[in-house]
Amino acid sequence: MSIRIDEGRCIGCGRCTEACPGNLLLLKQTEAGRRAEMREVRDCWGCTACMKTCPVSAIGYFLGADVGGNGSTMTMEQKSHFYHWHISKPGQDEVVITIDRENANQY
Ligand code: SF4
Ligand code: SF4
């Protein structure tokens, strides 16, 4: 399992770098401006803190076989006070799980 950052969406706000408890994310300078980057993909344990803090849904999460199967992805979209978790697996319909942000850490 690991996160991946969509550089095309990232606006370089730095929130994810502050949210990661393992200090795994950093900001790099690119031609398009600041962008978040993962220091070491293997060190990520998938807490999703970075995803929850990203204001533009630029961080995706790739699910391992134990929780979703190879090729499955999870992205998060924030609307109002809800998190909408989108889970996609090739060849299957997308599943969306909606959770009130105030209760997000109870699951
Ligand atoms: S999922 Fe958690 S451990 Fe992994 S990069 Fe994001 S905040 Fe850090
Ligand atoms: S929180 Fe999102 S937009 Fe901000 S730096 Fe991280 S990936 Fe980019």
PDB file of N, CA, C and O and ligand atoms in Angstrom, residues 3-7 9-19 25-27 34-37 49-60, ligand 2:
ATOM      1  N   ILE A   3       0.737   5.782  -0.994  1.00  0.00           N
ATOM      2  CA  ILE A   3       0.070   6.920  -1.608  1.00  0.00           C
ATOM      3  C   ILE A   3       0.828   7.337  -2.862  1.00  0.00           C
ATOM      4  O   ILE A   3       2.020   7.054  -3.005  1.00  0.00           O
ATOM      5  N   ARG A   4       0.116   8.015  -3.747  1.00  0.00           N
ATOM      6  CA  ARG A   4       0.764   8.657  -4.894  1.00  0.00           C
ATOM      7  C   ARG A   4       0.182  10.056  -5.043  1.00  0.00           C
ATOM      8  O   ARG A   4      -1.014  10.237  -4.859  1.00  0.00           O
ATOM      9  N   ILE A   5       1.035  10.990  -5.385  1.00  0.00           N
ATOM     10  CA  ILE A   5       0.609  12.383  -5.483  1.00  0.00           C
ATOM     11  C   ILE A   5       0.464  12.766  -6.945  1.00  0.00           C
ATOM     12  O   ILE A   5       1.371  12.554  -7.749  1.00  0.00           O
ATOM     13  N   ASP A   6      -0.669  13.332  -7.270  1.00  0.00           N
ATOM     14  CA  ASP A   6      -0.941  13.807  -8.623  1.00  0.00           C
ATOM     15  C   ASP A   6      -0.361  15.221  -8.739  1.00  0.00           C
ATOM     16  O   ASP A   6      -0.941  16.189  -8.233  1.00  0.00           O
ATOM     17  N   GLU A   7       0.781  15.338  -9.396  1.00  0.00           N
ATOM     18  CA  GLU A   7       1.443  16.648  -9.500  1.00  0.00           C
ATOM     19  C   GLU A   7       0.595  17.666 -10.254  1.00  0.00           C
ATOM     20  O   GLU A   7       0.717  18.867 -10.049  1.00  0.00           O
ATOM     21  N   ARG A   9      -2.525  18.080  -9.939  1.00  0.00           N
ATOM     22  CA  ARG A   9      -3.527  18.643  -9.030  1.00  0.00           C
ATOM     23  C   ARG A   9      -2.904  19.421  -7.876  1.00  0.00           C
ATOM     24  O   ARG A   9      -3.497  20.351  -7.352  1.00  0.00           O
ATOM     25  N   CYS A  10      -1.742  18.973  -7.433  1.00  0.00           N
ATOM     26  CA  CYS A  10      -1.101  19.559  -6.248  1.00  0.00           C
ATOM     27  C   CYS A  10      -0.880  21.057  -6.445  1.00  0.00           C
ATOM     28  O   CYS A  10      -0.401  21.492  -7.487  1.00  0.00           O
ATOM     29  N   ILE A  11      -1.211  21.834  -5.413  1.00  0.00           N
ATOM     30  CA  ILE A  11      -1.013  23.286  -5.463  1.00  0.00           C
ATOM     31  C   ILE A  11       0.117  23.730  -4.538  1.00  0.00           C
ATOM     32  O   ILE A  11       0.315  24.918  -4.319  1.00  0.00           O
ATOM     33  N   GLY A  12       0.815  22.749  -3.961  1.00  0.00           N
ATOM     34  CA  GLY A  12       1.988  23.065  -3.153  1.00  0.00           C
ATOM     35  C   GLY A  12       1.697  23.763  -1.845  1.00  0.00           C
ATOM     36  O   GLY A  12       2.539  24.501  -1.330  1.00  0.00           O
ATOM     37  N   CYS A  13       0.541  23.497  -1.261  1.00  0.00           N
ATOM     38  CA  CYS A  13       0.169  24.195  -0.023  1.00  0.00           C
ATOM     39  C   CYS A  13       0.981  23.721   1.180  1.00  0.00           C
ATOM     40  O   CYS A  13       1.098  24.429   2.173  1.00  0.00           O
ATOM     41  N   GLY A  14       1.495  22.508   1.121  1.00  0.00           N
ATOM     42  CA  GLY A  14       2.329  21.981   2.208  1.00  0.00           C
ATOM     43  C   GLY A  14       1.571  21.352   3.360  1.00  0.00           C
ATOM     44  O   GLY A  14       2.181  20.910   4.326  1.00  0.00           O
ATOM     45  N   ARG A  15       0.262  21.309   3.302  1.00  0.00           N
ATOM     46  CA  ARG A  15      -0.501  20.746   4.426  1.00  0.00           C
ATOM     47  C   ARG A  15      -0.160  19.287   4.681  1.00  0.00           C
ATOM     48  O   ARG A  15      -0.095  18.844   5.822  1.00  0.00           O
ATOM     49  N   CYS A  16       0.023  18.535   3.610  1.00  0.00           N
ATOM     50  CA  CYS A  16       0.324  17.107   3.783  1.00  0.00           C
ATOM     51  C   CYS A  16       1.674  16.907   4.455  1.00  0.00           C
ATOM     52  O   CYS A  16       1.855  15.962   5.229  1.00  0.00           O
ATOM     53  N   THR A  17       2.630  17.791   4.191  1.00  0.00           N
ATOM     54  CA  THR A  17       3.956  17.636   4.803  1.00  0.00           C
ATOM     55  C   THR A  17       3.881  17.847   6.308  1.00  0.00           C
ATOM     56  O   THR A  17       4.657  17.269   7.059  1.00  0.00           O
ATOM     57  N   GLU A  18       2.940  18.686   6.727  1.00  0.00           N
ATOM     58  CA  GLU A  18       2.770  18.919   8.161  1.00  0.00           C
ATOM     59  C   GLU A  18       1.945  17.816   8.802  1.00  0.00           C
ATOM     60  O   GLU A  18       2.093  17.525   9.985  1.00  0.00           O
ATOM     61  N   ALA A  19       1.081  17.186   8.034  1.00  0.00           N
ATOM     62  CA  ALA A  19       0.172  16.180   8.597  1.00  0.00           C
ATOM     63  C   ALA A  19       0.818  14.808   8.760  1.00  0.00           C
ATOM     64  O   ALA A  19       0.435  14.042   9.639  1.00  0.00           O
ATOM     65  N   LEU A  25       6.745  13.291   3.697  1.00  0.00           N
ATOM     66  CA  LEU A  25       6.438  14.133   2.537  1.00  0.00           C
ATOM     67  C   LEU A  25       7.220  15.434   2.604  1.00  0.00           C
ATOM     68  O   LEU A  25       7.435  15.992   3.678  1.00  0.00           O
ATOM     69  N   LEU A  26       7.631  15.898   1.451  1.00  0.00           N
ATOM     70  CA  LEU A  26       8.358  17.165   1.400  1.00  0.00           C
ATOM     71  C   LEU A  26       7.868  17.954   0.196  1.00  0.00           C
ATOM     72  O   LEU A  26       7.188  17.417  -0.678  1.00  0.00           O
ATOM     73  N   LEU A  27       8.229  19.225   0.169  1.00  0.00           N
ATOM     74  CA  LEU A  27       7.891  20.060  -0.981  1.00  0.00           C
ATOM     75  C   LEU A  27       9.134  20.236  -1.833  1.00  0.00           C
ATOM     76  O   LEU A  27      10.219  20.506  -1.321  1.00  0.00           O
ATOM     77  N   ARG A  34       5.776  24.873  -6.443  1.00  0.00           N
ATOM     78  CA  ARG A  34       6.044  23.868  -5.409  1.00  0.00           C
ATOM     79  C   ARG A  34       5.077  22.694  -5.557  1.00  0.00           C
ATOM     80  O   ARG A  34       3.891  22.886  -5.820  1.00  0.00           O
ATOM     81  N   ARG A  35       5.612  21.509  -5.349  1.00  0.00           N
ATOM     82  CA  ARG A  35       4.795  20.295  -5.416  1.00  0.00           C
ATOM     83  C   ARG A  35       5.233  19.348  -4.313  1.00  0.00           C
ATOM     84  O   ARG A  35       6.417  19.278  -3.970  1.00  0.00           O
ATOM     85  N   ALA A  36       4.268  18.600  -3.785  1.00  0.00           N
ATOM     86  CA  ALA A  36       4.587  17.621  -2.747  1.00  0.00           C
ATOM     87  C   ALA A  36       5.231  16.390  -3.367  1.00  0.00           C
ATOM     88  O   ALA A  36       4.915  16.010  -4.501  1.00  0.00           O
ATOM     89  N   GLU A  37       6.110  15.787  -2.594  1.00  0.00           N
ATOM     90  CA  GLU A  37       6.802  14.584  -3.070  1.00  0.00           C
ATOM     91  C   GLU A  37       7.005  13.641  -1.888  1.00  0.00           C
ATOM     92  O   GLU A  37       7.192  14.073  -0.755  1.00  0.00           O
ATOM     93  N   ALA A  49      -3.593  10.309   6.744  1.00  0.00           N
ATOM     94  CA  ALA A  49      -3.645  11.680   7.289  1.00  0.00           C
ATOM     95  C   ALA A  49      -3.385  12.715   6.201  1.00  0.00           C
ATOM     96  O   ALA A  49      -4.022  13.771   6.171  1.00  0.00           O
ATOM     97  N   CYS A  50      -2.459  12.414   5.304  1.00  0.00           N
ATOM     98  CA  CYS A  50      -2.144  13.369   4.237  1.00  0.00           C
ATOM     99  C   CYS A  50      -3.341  13.558   3.310  1.00  0.00           C
ATOM    100  O   CYS A  50      -3.632  14.677   2.879  1.00  0.00           O
ATOM    101  N   MET A  51      -4.039  12.478   3.007  1.00  0.00           N
ATOM    102  CA  MET A  51      -5.198  12.564   2.115  1.00  0.00           C
ATOM    103  C   MET A  51      -6.282  13.448   2.721  1.00  0.00           C
ATOM    104  O   MET A  51      -6.911  14.241   2.037  1.00  0.00           O
ATOM    105  N   LYS A  52      -6.506  13.284   4.019  1.00  0.00           N
ATOM    106  CA  LYS A  52      -7.574  14.037   4.677  1.00  0.00           C
ATOM    107  C   LYS A  52      -7.280  15.529   4.736  1.00  0.00           C
ATOM    108  O   LYS A  52      -8.184  16.342   4.819  1.00  0.00           O
ATOM    109  N   THR A  53      -6.024  15.884   4.690  1.00  0.00           N
ATOM    110  CA  THR A  53      -5.681  17.297   4.811  1.00  0.00           C
ATOM    111  C   THR A  53      -5.529  18.002   3.466  1.00  0.00           C
ATOM    112  O   THR A  53      -5.488  19.219   3.399  1.00  0.00           O
ATOM    113  N   CYS A  54      -5.442  17.233   2.385  1.00  0.00           N
ATOM    114  CA  CYS A  54      -5.227  17.844   1.065  1.00  0.00           C
ATOM    115  C   CYS A  54      -6.509  18.537   0.583  1.00  0.00           C
ATOM    116  O   CYS A  54      -7.550  17.897   0.460  1.00  0.00           O
ATOM    117  N   PRO A  55      -6.442  19.830   0.273  1.00  0.00           N
ATOM    118  CA  PRO A  55      -7.652  20.569  -0.107  1.00  0.00           C
ATOM    119  C   PRO A  55      -8.104  20.315  -1.542  1.00  0.00           C
ATOM    120  O   PRO A  55      -9.196  20.737  -1.919  1.00  0.00           O
ATOM    121  N   VAL A  56      -7.260  19.659  -2.348  1.00  0.00           N
ATOM    122  CA  VAL A  56      -7.611  19.493  -3.767  1.00  0.00           C
ATOM    123  C   VAL A  56      -7.635  18.027  -4.211  1.00  0.00           C
ATOM    124  O   VAL A  56      -7.591  17.725  -5.407  1.00  0.00           O
ATOM    125  N   SER A  57      -7.688  17.113  -3.252  1.00  0.00           N
ATOM    126  CA  SER A  57      -7.768  15.673  -3.551  1.00  0.00           C
ATOM    127  C   SER A  57      -6.650  15.219  -4.500  1.00  0.00           C
ATOM    128  O   SER A  57      -6.884  14.481  -5.453  1.00  0.00           O
ATOM    129  N   ALA A  58      -5.423  15.680  -4.215  1.00  0.00           N
ATOM    130  CA  ALA A  58      -4.296  15.354  -5.094  1.00  0.00           C
ATOM    131  C   ALA A  58      -3.595  14.055  -4.701  1.00  0.00           C
ATOM    132  O   ALA A  58      -2.712  13.607  -5.414  1.00  0.00           O
ATOM    133  N   ILE A  59      -4.009  13.479  -3.572  1.00  0.00           N
ATOM    134  CA  ILE A  59      -3.300  12.294  -3.082  1.00  0.00           C
ATOM    135  C   ILE A  59      -4.182  11.063  -3.240  1.00  0.00           C
ATOM    136  O   ILE A  59      -5.308  11.019  -2.751  1.00  0.00           O
ATOM    137  N   GLY A  60      -3.676  10.078  -3.942  1.00  0.00           N
ATOM    138  CA  GLY A  60      -4.384   8.813  -4.118  1.00  0.00           C
ATOM    139  C   GLY A  60      -3.703   7.727  -3.324  1.00  0.00           C
ATOM    140  O   GLY A  60      -2.520   7.829  -2.981  1.00  0.00           O
TER     141      GLY A  60
HETATM  142  S1  SF4 B   2      -1.835  18.860   0.716  1.00  0.00           S
HETATM  143 FE1  SF4 B   2      -2.318  18.335  -1.445  1.00  0.00          FE
HETATM  144  S2  SF4 B   2      -2.122  20.289  -2.545  1.00  0.00           S
HETATM  145 FE2  SF4 B   2      -1.098  20.573  -0.572  1.00  0.00          FE
HETATM  146  S3  SF4 B   2       1.064  20.070  -0.981  1.00  0.00           S
HETATM  147 FE3  SF4 B   2       0.081  18.176  -0.273  1.00  0.00          FE
HETATM  148  S4  SF4 B   2      -0.574  17.098  -2.152  1.00  0.00           S
HETATM  149 FE4  SF4 B   2      -0.127  19.234  -2.713  1.00  0.00          FE
END
